[in-house]
Every structure is written in structure tokens, then in C-alpha cells.
Coordinates of C-alpha atoms in Angstrom, one line a residue:
M1 CA 59.7 13.8 75.0
S2 CA 58.0 16.2 72.5
R3 CA 60.2 18.6 70.6
T4 CA 58.8 21.6 68.8
V5 CA 59.4 22.5 65.2
E6 CA 61.6 25.4 66.3
E7 CA 63.8 23.1 68.5
I8 CA 64.2 20.5 65.7
G9 CA 64.9 23.2 63.1
A10 CA 67.7 24.6 65.3
K11 CA 69.2 21.2 65.8
M12 CA 69.2 20.5 62.1
D13 CA 70.8 23.9 61.4
A14 CA 73.5 23.3 64.0
L15 CA 74.7 20.2 62.1
G16 CA 76.1 22.3 59.3
L17 CA 75.2 19.7 56.7
W18 CA 72.9 21.6 54.4
E19 CA 75.3 21.4 51.4
A20 CA 76.0 17.7 52.0
V21 CA 72.3 16.8 51.9
A22 CA 71.0 19.4 49.4
P23 CA 71.5 17.1 46.4
Y24 CA 69.2 14.4 47.8
N25 CA 65.5 13.7 48.3
W26 CA 64.2 11.2 50.9
A27 CA 60.8 10.4 52.3
V28 CA 59.1 10.2 55.6
K29 CA 55.8 8.4 56.0
P30 CA 54.1 8.8 59.4
R31 CA 51.6 6.2 60.4
G32 CA 48.1 7.1 59.3
T33 CA 49.0 9.6 56.5
A34 CA 47.7 9.0 53.1
F35 CA 50.9 10.2 51.4
P36 CA 54.6 10.0 52.0
Y37 CA 56.3 13.4 52.5
F38 CA 59.4 14.0 50.4
C39 CA 62.2 16.0 52.1
T40 CA 64.2 18.4 49.9
I41 CA 66.3 21.5 50.6
L42 CA 66.5 24.9 49.0
M43 CA 69.4 27.0 50.0
E44 CA 68.8 30.8 49.6
K45 CA 71.5 33.2 48.7
E46 CA 72.3 36.4 50.5
P47 CA 71.0 39.1 51.0
S48 CA 67.8 37.0 51.5
P49 CA 67.0 36.9 55.3
V50 CA 66.1 33.2 54.7
K51 CA 68.9 30.7 54.9
I52 CA 67.2 27.4 54.3
R53 CA 63.8 26.2 53.0
F54 CA 63.2 22.7 54.1
L55 CA 60.3 21.4 52.0
M56 CA 58.1 18.4 52.9
L57 CA 56.4 17.7 49.5
E58 CA 53.1 15.9 49.8
G59 CA 52.7 12.8 47.7
W60 CA 54.4 11.3 44.6
Q61 CA 52.8 13.5 42.0
T62 CA 54.1 16.6 43.8
L63 CA 57.6 15.1 43.9
H64 CA 57.4 14.3 40.2
D65 CA 56.3 17.9 39.4
Y66 CA 59.0 19.3 41.6
V67 CA 61.7 17.3 40.0
R68 CA 60.5 18.2 36.5
I69 CA 60.3 22.0 37.1
R70 CA 63.8 21.9 38.6
I71 CA 64.9 20.6 35.2
D72 CA 62.6 22.7 33.0
R73 CA 61.0 25.7 34.6
N74 CA 58.4 25.8 31.9
Y75 CA 57.1 22.3 32.5
G76 CA 53.5 21.8 33.5
F77 CA 51.7 24.6 35.3
Y78 CA 53.7 25.3 38.5
S79 CA 55.7 28.5 38.4
S80 CA 57.3 28.0 41.8
P81 CA 57.5 25.4 44.5
M82 CA 55.5 27.9 46.6
E83 CA 52.4 26.7 44.6
M84 CA 52.9 23.0 45.4
P85 CA 51.1 21.3 48.3
H86 CA 53.7 20.9 51.1
L87 CA 54.8 21.8 54.6
E88 CA 57.8 24.1 54.7
L89 CA 60.3 24.8 57.5
V90 CA 61.9 28.2 57.0
I91 CA 65.3 28.8 58.8
C92 CA 66.4 32.4 58.8
R93 CA 69.9 33.8 59.0
D94 CA 69.2 35.2 62.5
G95 CA 68.3 31.6 63.7
K96 CA 64.6 32.0 63.7
C97 CA 62.5 29.0 62.5
C98 CA 59.0 29.1 61.2
I99 CA 56.7 26.4 59.7
F100 CA 54.2 27.1 56.9
R101 CA 51.5 25.2 55.0
H102 CA 51.4 25.7 51.2
D103 CA 48.5 24.8 48.9
E104 CA 47.9 25.3 45.2
G105 CA 46.4 28.7 44.6
F106 CA 46.7 30.1 48.1
L107 CA 49.2 32.2 49.9
P108 CA 51.3 30.2 52.4
Q109 CA 49.9 30.3 55.9
E110 CA 51.4 29.5 59.3
A111 CA 50.8 25.9 60.1
D112 CA 48.0 25.1 62.5
E113 CA 48.3 22.8 65.5
R114 CA 47.5 19.6 63.6
Q115 CA 50.0 20.5 60.8
R116 CA 52.7 21.4 63.4
L117 CA 52.3 18.0 65.0
L118 CA 52.7 16.3 61.6
A119 CA 55.7 18.5 60.8
E120 CA 57.3 17.6 64.1
K121 CA 57.1 13.9 63.3
I122 CA 58.6 14.4 59.8
L123 CA 61.3 16.8 60.9
W124 CA 62.5 14.6 63.8
E125 CA 62.9 11.7 61.4
A126 CA 64.6 14.0 58.9
F127 CA 67.0 15.2 61.6
G128 CA 67.8 11.5 62.3
V129 CA 68.6 11.0 58.6
M130 CA 70.9 14.0 58.6
L131 CA 72.7 12.7 61.7
R132 CA 73.4 9.4 59.9
V133 CA 74.5 11.2 56.7
E134 CA 77.4 12.7 58.8
S135 CA 79.0 9.2 58.7
D136 CA 77.3 7.7 55.7
R137 CA 77.1 10.3 52.8
Q138 CA 75.4 7.7 50.5
L139 CA 72.6 6.9 52.9
P140 CA 69.8 8.7 50.9
M141 CA 70.9 6.7 47.8
R142 CA 70.7 3.3 49.6
F143 CA 67.8 2.0 47.5
S144 CA 68.5 3.8 44.2
E145 CA 69.5 0.6 42.4
E146 CA 66.0 -0.7 43.2
R147 CA 64.5 2.4 41.6
A148 CA 63.2 3.3 45.0
I149 CA 63.6 6.3 47.4
F150 CA 65.1 5.9 50.8
A151 CA 62.3 6.4 53.4
R152 CA 61.6 6.4 57.1
V153 CA 58.3 4.7 57.6
E154 CA 56.3 4.5 60.9
S155 CA 54.9 1.0 61.5
A156 CA 51.6 0.2 63.2
D157 CA 53.3 -0.1 66.6
G158 CA 54.9 3.3 66.3
T159 CA 58.4 2.2 65.5
W160 CA 60.3 3.7 62.6
V161 CA 62.2 1.6 60.0
D162 CA 64.3 2.3 56.9
S163 CA 62.3 1.2 53.9
P164 CA 62.5 1.5 50.1
L165 CA 59.6 3.4 48.4
P166 CA 59.4 2.1 44.8
I167 CA 59.1 5.1 42.5
P168 CA 55.8 4.9 40.5
D169 CA 55.6 6.3 37.0
P170 CA 54.2 9.9 36.9
R171 CA 50.8 10.6 35.4
P172 CA 51.0 11.7 31.8
H173 CA 51.0 15.5 31.5
V174 CA 47.9 16.5 29.5
E175 CA 47.0 20.0 28.4
K176 CA 43.7 21.0 26.7
V177 CA 43.3 24.4 25.1
S178 CA 40.1 25.3 23.4
F179 CA 38.3 28.3 22.0
A180 CA 34.7 29.2 21.4
K181 CA 33.9 28.9 17.7
A182 CA 32.1 32.2 17.7
D183 CA 35.2 33.9 19.2
V184 CA 37.4 32.4 16.5
K185 CA 35.1 33.5 13.8
R186 CA 34.9 37.1 15.1
A187 CA 38.7 37.3 15.4
Q188 CA 39.2 35.9 11.9
D189 CA 37.1 38.8 10.5
L190 CA 39.2 41.4 12.2
P191 CA 42.0 43.4 10.4
I192 CA 45.6 42.3 10.9
A193 CA 47.8 45.1 12.2
S194 CA 51.0 43.6 10.6
G195 CA 53.3 46.3 11.9
E196 CA 52.0 46.1 15.5
A197 CA 53.3 43.9 18.3
L198 CA 52.0 43.1 21.8
S199 CA 54.2 41.9 24.7
V200 CA 52.1 39.3 26.7
D201 CA 52.7 37.5 29.9
F202 CA 50.6 35.4 32.4
R203 CA 52.0 35.3 35.9
M204 CA 51.3 35.0 39.6
L205 CA 51.5 38.5 41.2
T206 CA 53.8 38.6 44.2
N207 CA 52.5 41.8 45.8
V208 CA 48.8 41.3 46.0
A209 CA 46.2 38.7 47.2
T210 CA 42.5 38.4 47.8
G211 CA 41.1 39.7 51.1
E212 CA 39.5 36.3 52.1
P213 CA 40.1 34.7 55.5
R214 CA 42.6 32.4 53.7
P215 CA 44.0 34.7 50.9
R216 CA 44.2 33.4 47.4
C217 CA 47.1 34.1 45.0
I218 CA 46.2 36.4 42.1
Y219 CA 47.3 35.7 38.6
A220 CA 47.4 38.3 35.8
L221 CA 47.2 38.1 32.1
V222 CA 48.9 41.3 30.9
A223 CA 49.6 42.8 27.5
V224 CA 51.8 45.9 26.8
D225 CA 52.3 47.8 23.5
P226 CA 56.1 47.8 23.4
A227 CA 56.2 50.8 21.1
T228 CA 54.4 53.1 23.5
G229 CA 54.7 51.3 26.9
E230 CA 50.9 51.4 27.2
Q231 CA 49.3 48.5 29.1
V232 CA 46.4 47.4 27.0
L233 CA 45.3 44.4 29.1
D234 CA 45.3 43.5 32.8
C235 CA 43.0 40.5 33.4
R236 CA 43.2 39.0 36.9
A237 CA 41.9 35.7 38.2
T238 CA 42.3 33.2 41.1
V239 CA 42.4 29.4 41.2
S240 CA 39.0 27.8 41.5
S241 CA 38.2 24.7 43.4
D242 CA 37.1 22.8 40.4
G243 CA 39.7 23.6 37.7
G244 CA 42.7 24.3 39.9
L245 CA 45.9 25.8 38.6
K246 CA 45.7 23.6 35.5
G247 CA 42.3 25.1 34.6
L248 CA 43.6 28.6 35.1
W249 CA 46.4 28.2 32.7
E250 CA 44.3 26.3 30.1
A251 CA 41.8 29.1 30.1
M252 CA 44.4 31.8 29.5
P253 CA 44.6 31.5 25.7
A254 CA 40.8 32.0 25.3
Q255 CA 41.0 35.0 27.6
L256 CA 43.7 36.6 25.4
L257 CA 41.6 35.8 22.3
K258 CA 38.6 37.7 23.8
A259 CA 40.9 40.6 24.7
L260 CA 42.2 40.8 21.1
I261 CA 38.6 40.8 19.8
G262 CA 37.9 43.7 22.3
R263 CA 40.7 45.7 20.7
G264 CA 39.2 45.3 17.3
R265 CA 42.4 44.1 15.5
I266 CA 45.0 41.3 15.6
P267 CA 48.7 42.3 16.1
G268 CA 51.2 41.0 13.6
E269 CA 53.4 39.7 16.5
I270 CA 52.9 38.6 20.1
R271 CA 56.1 38.7 22.1
L272 CA 56.6 36.4 25.1
R273 CA 59.2 35.8 27.8
S274 CA 57.7 32.5 29.1
G275 CA 58.1 29.2 27.4
R276 CA 55.0 28.0 29.1
V277 CA 52.9 30.9 27.8
F278 CA 54.4 30.3 24.3
R279 CA 53.4 26.6 24.5
L280 CA 49.8 27.3 25.5
L281 CA 49.3 30.1 22.9
R282 CA 50.6 28.0 20.0
P283 CA 47.1 26.6 19.3
L284 CA 45.9 30.2 18.8
C285 CA 48.4 30.5 15.9
E286 CA 46.5 27.7 14.1
E287 CA 43.4 30.0 14.0
L288 CA 45.0 33.5 13.5
P289 CA 47.9 34.7 11.3
F290 CA 50.2 36.3 13.8
K291 CA 53.8 35.5 14.8
L292 CA 54.8 34.2 18.3
S293 CA 58.3 35.1 19.4
L294 CA 60.1 34.2 22.6
H295 CA 62.5 36.6 24.3
D296 CA 64.9 36.3 27.3
E297 CA 63.8 39.8 28.5
L298 CA 60.9 42.1 27.8
P299 CA 61.5 45.1 30.1
E300 CA 58.1 46.6 29.3
L301 CA 56.5 43.6 31.1
K302 CA 58.3 44.1 34.5
E303 CA 55.8 44.3 37.4
K304 CA 54.9 47.8 38.4

């Protein structure tokens, strides 16, 4: 008997086990899929209308990235789980359930029929795991001593079995920041405004998107003069198919360099509120004599 995403979501919510299973990750690998899907739970706080986000993260590298940014929000290039490839069941406080597909660089979209069918398979097995957790709270940790994740795996004949998924080592994280030699030379010839500061940030905008049939997220490199509040830079970009999110972030320092050249002077200080932006701009300090400073808050950079 086929069960819809909404029906399964309601059954999962009725168990009242979100807090019990929230600390764990487990996997579901349907027959014929290239990747396992890793189940993890985000519990939203009121007054958010969303109660639960049930993420089905696609593949090992996505899981590795997710775990790392939960530990260090400045790790890598993802700013939010929203940017990671996954299916997501959203359970609202009014009981409504929705299913979305997330992909790097795009706004979430409602799952199509093929994606819904895949989600139904994953969610039904996840519901079964949650039922078993009621009586066995350590079930998701069953294979931890084997350095493996607990998984429900669909065999060739359509039956499902418990199976350990050995955890592979993540790919090394590599960042490459480079500048055009001509731009560096031009910048080095500019005057240094030692008493001037700029507040700089690079971020995904939450209130705008492209007008394409599948809207892309928009990222903005912004700079504000903290003394006057004047916004002196607002450079916007989207993720491309070749460079991805990694390429967008790696190109940011060169874009800032071009903007500084356009202003005709180099500030004595660049103030940042993001450890990731700080890390990627450090190579620019090797070329130009300005100070980078990291701050918990820079009110002048708040989105308009």
C-alpha cells in the first residue's frame, strides 16, 4: 500500500520522538540509487511556523560537510544546510507537511513526482527506524564501534535489511585564491588611506532570487564605510554550473581587489564579521598593507 509523504510525515510527528532521535544520523539506501541518503533532524524554535526539518542528505560528502559546519560554521563554503543537495520534509506547527528538493546555488523547490516517490521510500524506512528507537534508544549507534553508520538498505529483491555503512574519509578541503598580476600591481601603486576603514561581507541574500524558471540564489559582496554608513560596493553573483559554490567564494577576493582599485585608494583596515570571509581575504594581505579585523557584530552590514 502506497503512503504519501504527507501521511508518513504525520505518522512520524505523532510518535513524539523528535528530541530522542535528533542527536543521531542514520542512512537509507533505496535500490538503484547512486548515493545513500542520510537522515538528520533540525528542530526549529518558536515563533517559527516550522516545527521540524527532516533532512535527507545526498551522499557521503554532503554528510561530511554537514557535520563539519555544525561544528564550525565557517568551514568550507556552505553557509546553511539549505545550500546542500538533499530532500527535506518540512513539518509545520499546524500539522501541514511539505517536501522540497534543495540543490547548491538554487532556491528550494517543491519536489516533483520522481523526487516524491524517492522521498516516500526513504521516509517510510526512517519512520520504521523511529518506531524501533521507541524501545531501543541506541539503535542508530549499533555499528558505531565498526566506524560505520546504521543504514536501512534495499536489496535486489526489494527487501530491506539493517546494514553498516563504513564511513569513508572525507575529501581534503582545498581552497585556491588567486589575483591577476596586473590588478595587484595597480593596487600596490594606489595611496593607502590609513585612517579609513571598510566593513565587508559576502553572503547569500535571503530576500531576492533570479527570475529564471528555476530561481537561483543571489550572493552579494558588500562594503560599507562605517564612518558614514555609505554603501560603497554591492556586487552580486550567482553560482555557475562549472565553478559551483566553491568557485563563487574563491573568486570573491579578486572581486574585492577590483573594487578597491575602482575606488582609487586602499583602506587602512577591512572589518569583517565572517570567519570564512576573513580566511579567504588573508592572501590579499600578503599583497597589500591593510589590516583585517574580525568582529562579532557590524551593524552597518545588516541587510536592508
